PDB file of C-alpha atoms in Angstrom:
ATOM      1  CA  UNK W   1     -80.656-148.610-196.783  1.00 48.00           C
ATOM      2  CA  UNK W   2     -81.025-148.619-200.684  1.00 61.00           C
ATOM      3  CA  UNK W   3     -84.680-148.751-200.774  1.00 81.00           C
ATOM      4  CA  UNK W   4     -84.893-144.996-200.385  1.00 89.00           C
ATOM      5  CA  UNK W   5     -86.168-142.672-203.067  1.00 92.00           C
ATOM      6  CA  UNK W   6     -83.651-141.397-205.339  1.00 94.00           C
ATOM      7  CA  UNK W   7     -82.832-137.749-205.866  1.00 97.00           C
ATOM      8  CA  UNK W   8     -81.901-135.814-209.004  1.00 97.00           C
ATOM      9  CA  UNK W   9     -78.304-135.588-209.519  1.00 97.00           C
ATOM     10  CA  UNK W  10     -77.165-132.111-210.617  1.00 97.00           C
ATOM     11  CA  UNK W  11     -74.881-131.696-213.690  1.00 96.00           C
ATOM     12  CA  UNK W  12     -72.017-128.851-214.382  1.00 94.00           C
ATOM     13  CA  UNK W  13     -72.598-126.131-214.448  1.00 95.00           C
ATOM     14  CA  UNK W  14     -74.992-126.101-211.423  1.00 96.00           C
ATOM     15  CA  UNK W  15     -73.675-123.353-209.220  1.00 98.00           C
ATOM     16  CA  UNK W  16     -74.118-125.463-206.011  1.00 98.00           C
ATOM     17  CA  UNK W  17     -71.262-127.833-207.442  1.00 98.00           C
ATOM     18  CA  UNK W  18     -68.968-124.775-207.331  1.00 98.00           C
ATOM     19  CA  UNK W  19     -69.654-123.854-203.473  1.00 98.00           C
ATOM     20  CA  UNK W  20     -68.057-124.843-200.456  1.00 98.00           C
ATOM     21  CA  UNK W  21     -70.565-126.965-198.228  1.00 98.00           C
ATOM     22  CA  UNK W  22     -71.438-126.387-194.453  1.00 97.00           C
ATOM     23  CA  UNK W  23     -70.422-128.547-191.881  1.00 97.00           C
ATOM     24  CA  UNK W  24     -73.083-130.903-190.844  1.00 97.00           C
ATOM     25  CA  UNK W  25     -74.418-129.701-187.338  1.00 94.00           C
ATOM     26  CA  UNK W  26     -75.761-131.855-184.435  1.00 87.00           C
ATOM     27  CA  UNK W  27     -79.451-130.273-185.446  1.00 87.00           C
ATOM     28  CA  UNK W  28     -79.317-131.644-188.959  1.00 89.00           C
ATOM     29  CA  UNK W  29     -79.333-135.180-187.279  1.00 80.00           C
ATOM     30  CA  UNK W  30     -82.351-136.985-188.476  1.00 86.00           C
ATOM     31  CA  UNK W  31     -82.369-134.920-191.964  1.00 92.00           C
ATOM     32  CA  UNK W  32     -78.951-136.135-192.606  1.00 96.00           C
ATOM     33  CA  UNK W  33     -79.680-139.857-191.974  1.00 95.00           C
ATOM     34  CA  UNK W  34     -82.536-139.691-194.383  1.00 96.00           C
ATOM     35  CA  UNK W  35     -80.490-137.844-196.904  1.00 97.00           C
ATOM     36  CA  UNK W  36     -77.662-140.251-196.618  1.00 97.00           C
ATOM     37  CA  UNK W  37     -80.296-143.411-197.238  1.00 96.00           C
ATOM     38  CA  UNK W  38     -81.603-141.437-200.312  1.00 97.00           C
ATOM     39  CA  UNK W  39     -77.925-140.481-201.498  1.00 98.00           C
ATOM     40  CA  UNK W  40     -76.913-144.037-201.459  1.00 97.00           C
ATOM     41  CA  UNK W  41     -79.980-145.324-203.575  1.00 96.00           C
ATOM     42  CA  UNK W  42     -79.253-142.656-205.868  1.00 97.00           C
ATOM     43  CA  UNK W  43     -75.589-143.403-206.241  1.00 96.00           C
ATOM     44  CA  UNK W  44     -76.439-147.071-206.689  1.00 94.00           C
ATOM     45  CA  UNK W  45     -78.950-146.401-209.451  1.00 94.00           C
ATOM     46  CA  UNK W  46     -76.715-144.224-211.410  1.00 94.00           C
ATOM     47  CA  UNK W  47     -74.470-146.263-211.148  1.00 94.00           C
ATOM     48  CA  UNK W  48     -71.635-144.833-209.303  1.00 94.00           C
ATOM     49  CA  UNK W  49     -69.378-145.513-206.482  1.00 96.00           C
ATOM     50  CA  UNK W  50     -69.425-142.001-204.504  1.00 98.00           C
ATOM     51  CA  UNK W  51     -71.871-139.286-204.111  1.00 98.00           C
ATOM     52  CA  UNK W  52     -71.256-135.982-202.270  1.00 98.00           C
ATOM     53  CA  UNK W  53     -74.503-133.822-201.013  1.00 98.00           C
ATOM     54  CA  UNK W  54     -73.967-130.830-203.195  1.00 98.00           C
ATOM     55  CA  UNK W  55     -74.579-133.183-206.354  1.00 98.00           C
ATOM     56  CA  UNK W  56     -77.960-133.647-205.265  1.00 98.00           C
ATOM     57  CA  UNK W  57     -78.541-129.969-204.377  1.00 98.00           C
ATOM     58  CA  UNK W  58     -77.635-129.985-200.538  1.00 97.00           C
ATOM     59  CA  UNK W  59     -74.844-127.935-199.368  1.00 97.00           C
ATOM     60  CA  UNK W  60     -73.651-130.147-196.658  1.00 98.00           C
ATOM     61  CA  UNK W  61     -70.355-131.798-195.806  1.00 98.00           C
ATOM     62  CA  UNK W  62     -71.920-135.388-196.563  1.00 98.00           C
ATOM     63  CA  UNK W  63     -70.452-138.250-198.668  1.00 98.00           C
ATOM     64  CA  UNK W  64     -71.678-141.662-199.457  1.00 98.00           C
ATOM     65  CA  UNK W  65     -69.366-144.343-201.192  1.00 97.00           C
ATOM     66  CA  UNK W  66     -69.122-147.787-201.859  1.00 97.00           C
ATOM     67  CA  UNK W  67     -66.058-149.162-203.779  1.00 95.00           C
ATOM     68  CA  UNK W  68     -66.815-152.875-202.847  1.00 91.00           C
ATOM     69  CA  UNK W  69     -67.700-155.370-205.733  1.00 75.00           C
ATOM     70  CA  UNK W  70     -71.448-155.321-206.415  1.00 71.00           C
ATOM     71  CA  UNK W  71     -72.102-158.636-204.761  1.00 76.00           C
ATOM     72  CA  UNK W  72     -70.840-157.677-201.703  1.00 86.00           C
ATOM     73  CA  UNK W  73     -71.727-153.796-201.134  1.00 89.00           C
ATOM     74  CA  UNK W  74     -69.799-151.995-198.337  1.00 93.00           C
ATOM     75  CA  UNK W  75     -71.634-148.615-198.039  1.00 95.00           C
ATOM     76  CA  UNK W  76     -69.724-145.928-196.089  1.00 97.00           C
ATOM     77  CA  UNK W  77     -71.249-142.811-195.131  1.00 97.00           C
ATOM     78  CA  UNK W  78     -68.904-139.811-194.074  1.00 98.00           C
ATOM     79  CA  UNK W  79     -70.183-137.098-192.120  1.00 98.00           C
ATOM     80  CA  UNK W  80     -67.749-133.772-192.285  1.00 98.00           C
ATOM     81  CA  UNK W  81     -64.929-135.527-193.725  1.00 98.00           C
ATOM     82  CA  UNK W  82     -61.650-134.128-193.978  1.00 98.00           C
ATOM     83  CA  UNK W  83     -58.196-135.316-195.179  1.00 98.00           C
ATOM     84  CA  UNK W  84     -56.075-135.294-192.182  1.00 98.00           C
ATOM     85  CA  UNK W  85     -52.813-136.649-194.179  1.00 98.00           C
ATOM     86  CA  UNK W  86     -52.029-137.496-197.704  1.00 98.00           C
ATOM     87  CA  UNK W  87     -48.745-139.386-198.859  1.00 98.00           C
ATOM     88  CA  UNK W  88     -46.141-137.615-201.020  1.00 98.00           C
ATOM     89  CA  UNK W  89     -46.367-140.603-203.568  1.00 98.00           C
ATOM     90  CA  UNK W  90     -48.543-139.825-206.245  1.00 98.00           C
ATOM     91  CA  UNK W  91     -50.697-142.275-208.367  1.00 97.00           C
ATOM     92  CA  UNK W  92     -52.752-141.752-211.564  1.00 98.00           C
ATOM     93  CA  UNK W  93     -56.304-143.105-211.921  1.00 97.00           C
ATOM     94  CA  UNK W  94     -59.221-142.584-214.356  1.00 97.00           C
ATOM     95  CA  UNK W  95     -61.925-140.600-212.878  1.00 97.00           C
ATOM     96  CA  UNK W  96     -65.392-139.892-213.754  1.00 97.00           C
ATOM     97  CA  UNK W  97     -68.049-138.214-212.195  1.00 97.00           C
ATOM     98  CA  UNK W  98     -72.092-138.439-211.921  1.00 97.00           C
ATOM     99  CA  UNK W  99     -72.346-134.614-212.276  1.00 97.00           C
ATOM    100  CA  UNK W 100     -70.336-135.142-215.707  1.00 97.00           C
ATOM    101  CA  UNK W 101     -71.701-138.160-216.775  1.00 95.00           C
ATOM    102  CA  UNK W 102     -69.811-139.809-219.946  1.00 94.00           C
ATOM    103  CA  UNK W 103     -66.563-138.103-219.298  1.00 96.00           C
ATOM    104  CA  UNK W 104     -63.467-139.602-217.945  1.00 97.00           C
ATOM    105  CA  UNK W 105     -59.841-138.484-217.272  1.00 97.00           C
ATOM    106  CA  UNK W 106     -56.663-139.566-215.887  1.00 98.00           C
ATOM    107  CA  UNK W 107     -56.228-137.665-212.464  1.00 98.00           C
ATOM    108  CA  UNK W 108     -53.028-137.544-210.558  1.00 97.00           C
ATOM    109  CA  UNK W 109     -53.663-137.419-206.704  1.00 98.00           C
ATOM    110  CA  UNK W 110     -51.834-138.643-203.484  1.00 98.00           C
ATOM    111  CA  UNK W 111     -51.497-142.499-203.486  1.00 98.00           C
ATOM    112  CA  UNK W 112     -52.617-142.839-199.886  1.00 98.00           C
ATOM    113  CA  UNK W 113     -54.642-140.669-197.338  1.00 98.00           C
ATOM    114  CA  UNK W 114     -56.185-140.683-193.848  1.00 98.00           C
ATOM    115  CA  UNK W 115     -59.704-139.340-193.477  1.00 98.00           C
ATOM    116  CA  UNK W 116     -61.407-138.134-190.327  1.00 98.00           C
ATOM    117  CA  UNK W 117     -65.167-138.065-190.429  1.00 98.00           C
ATOM    118  CA  UNK W 118     -68.262-138.629-188.082  1.00 97.00           C
ATOM    119  CA  UNK W 119     -70.311-141.810-188.820  1.00 95.00           C
ATOM    120  CA  UNK W 120     -74.296-141.557-188.943  1.00 93.00           C
ATOM    121  CA  UNK W 121     -74.355-142.651-185.031  1.00 92.00           C
ATOM    122  CA  UNK W 122     -71.986-139.349-184.201  1.00 92.00           C
ATOM    123  CA  UNK W 123     -68.878-141.396-183.602  1.00 95.00           C
ATOM    124  CA  UNK W 124     -65.591-140.378-184.517  1.00 97.00           C
ATOM    125  CA  UNK W 125     -64.009-142.454-187.412  1.00 98.00           C
ATOM    126  CA  UNK W 126     -60.824-142.640-189.274  1.00 98.00           C
ATOM    127  CA  UNK W 127     -60.014-144.552-192.485  1.00 98.00           C
ATOM    128  CA  UNK W 128     -56.748-144.998-193.999  1.00 98.00           C
ATOM    129  CA  UNK W 129     -56.764-145.723-197.838  1.00 97.00           C
ATOM    130  CA  UNK W 130     -55.084-146.110-200.937  1.00 97.00           C
ATOM    131  CA  UNK W 131     -56.048-147.462-204.491  1.00 96.00           C
ATOM    132  CA  UNK W 132     -59.315-146.988-205.583  1.00 96.00           C
ATOM    133  CA  UNK W 133     -60.876-145.880-202.119  1.00 97.00           C
ATOM    134  CA  UNK W 134     -58.166-143.427-201.554  1.00 98.00           C
ATOM    135  CA  UNK W 135     -59.061-141.805-204.984  1.00 98.00           C
ATOM    136  CA  UNK W 136     -63.043-141.812-204.136  1.00 98.00           C
ATOM    137  CA  UNK W 137     -62.692-140.314-201.109  1.00 98.00           C
ATOM    138  CA  UNK W 138     -60.342-137.391-202.462  1.00 98.00           C
ATOM    139  CA  UNK W 139     -62.972-136.932-205.394  1.00 98.00           C
ATOM    140  CA  UNK W 140     -65.674-136.592-203.073  1.00 98.00           C
ATOM    141  CA  UNK W 141     -64.388-134.510-200.418  1.00 98.00           C
ATOM    142  CA  UNK W 142     -63.193-132.102-203.547  1.00 98.00           C
ATOM    143  CA  UNK W 143     -67.105-131.772-204.221  1.00 98.00           C
ATOM    144  CA  UNK W 144     -67.588-130.473-200.747  1.00 98.00           C
ATOM    145  CA  UNK W 145     -64.980-127.692-201.305  1.00 98.00           C
ATOM    146  CA  UNK W 146     -66.501-126.880-204.662  1.00 98.00           C
ATOM    147  CA  UNK W 147     -63.949-128.864-206.604  1.00 98.00           C
ATOM    148  CA  UNK W 148     -64.475-130.838-209.498  1.00 97.00           C
ATOM    149  CA  UNK W 149     -62.168-133.392-210.923  1.00 98.00           C
ATOM    150  CA  UNK W 150     -61.620-131.502-213.948  1.00 97.00           C
ATOM    151  CA  UNK W 151     -60.093-128.657-212.118  1.00 97.00           C
ATOM    152  CA  UNK W 152     -57.134-131.342-211.490  1.00 97.00           C
ATOM    153  CA  UNK W 153     -56.606-131.434-215.457  1.00 97.00           C
ATOM    154  CA  UNK W 154     -54.522-128.989-217.664  1.00 97.00           C
ATOM    155  CA  UNK W 155     -56.601-125.993-218.855  1.00 97.00           C
ATOM    156  CA  UNK W 156     -56.513-127.710-222.628  1.00 97.00           C
ATOM    157  CA  UNK W 157     -57.942-131.107-221.069  1.00 96.00           C
ATOM    158  CA  UNK W 158     -60.615-129.463-219.112  1.00 96.00           C
ATOM    159  CA  UNK W 159     -61.967-127.293-221.678  1.00 96.00           C
ATOM    160  CA  UNK W 160     -62.198-130.188-224.191  1.00 96.00           C
ATOM    161  CA  UNK W 161     -63.932-132.248-221.845  1.00 96.00           C
ATOM    162  CA  UNK W 162     -66.434-129.669-220.944  1.00 96.00           C
ATOM    163  CA  UNK W 163     -67.244-128.325-224.085  1.00 95.00           C
ATOM    164  CA  UNK W 164     -67.819-132.249-225.194  1.00 95.00           C
ATOM    165  CA  UNK W 165     -70.001-132.740-222.248  1.00 95.00           C
ATOM    166  CA  UNK W 166     -72.035-129.626-222.795  1.00 93.00           C
ATOM    167  CA  UNK W 167     -72.278-130.307-226.124  1.00 94.00           C
ATOM    168  CA  UNK W 168     -73.636-134.014-225.550  1.00 92.00           C
ATOM    169  CA  UNK W 169     -76.170-132.188-222.936  1.00 91.00           C
ATOM    170  CA  UNK W 170     -77.500-129.874-226.004  1.00 90.00           C
ATOM    171  CA  UNK W 171     -77.818-132.843-228.246  1.00 90.00           C
ATOM    172  CA  UNK W 172     -79.772-134.747-225.474  1.00 84.00           C
ATOM    173  CA  UNK W 173     -82.123-132.097-224.855  1.00 83.00           C
ATOM    174  CA  UNK W 174     -82.731-131.535-228.614  1.00 85.00           C
ATOM    175  CA  UNK W 175     -83.643-135.238-229.070  1.00 84.00           C
ATOM    176  CA  UNK W 176     -85.789-135.200-226.045  1.00 79.00           C
ATOM    177  CA  UNK W 177     -88.046-132.360-227.716  1.00 75.00           C
TER     178      UNK W 177
END
């Protein structure tokens, strides 16, 4: 599944990153399987542990992730994922994003979540998660609703992080000339 061609990852402030993605329909079936394979290749190459379709320019409710150790990949493909339960207990983890490369911040989220989704074969699935998987699921599902991890930060921290990222991007584009 990871031999598929990679896709370009969109960076902040690409408008699709702020749009609500549409549910995957039955008619999207074969296209979604190909897109999921390409998204996994892209995520592994980046390297990252999660990627949502809007990050590669597709406004679909599709997420791929793999929080397993590198030696034992355990890719997950979630079609139309939704958080159906979240703990009141909170946890803080450092998060980063492939659409804001090099930027990291501590984000507080529910410590545990239950997510309902469809697998590529159309079967209904549920996963209960804590630790890194819970954070990753919430982060990627946020992308499907046009929410980025920076939205969970204070306005001051968010502005500092985004200004730093944009400055770095400007420098990179100057160096590329």
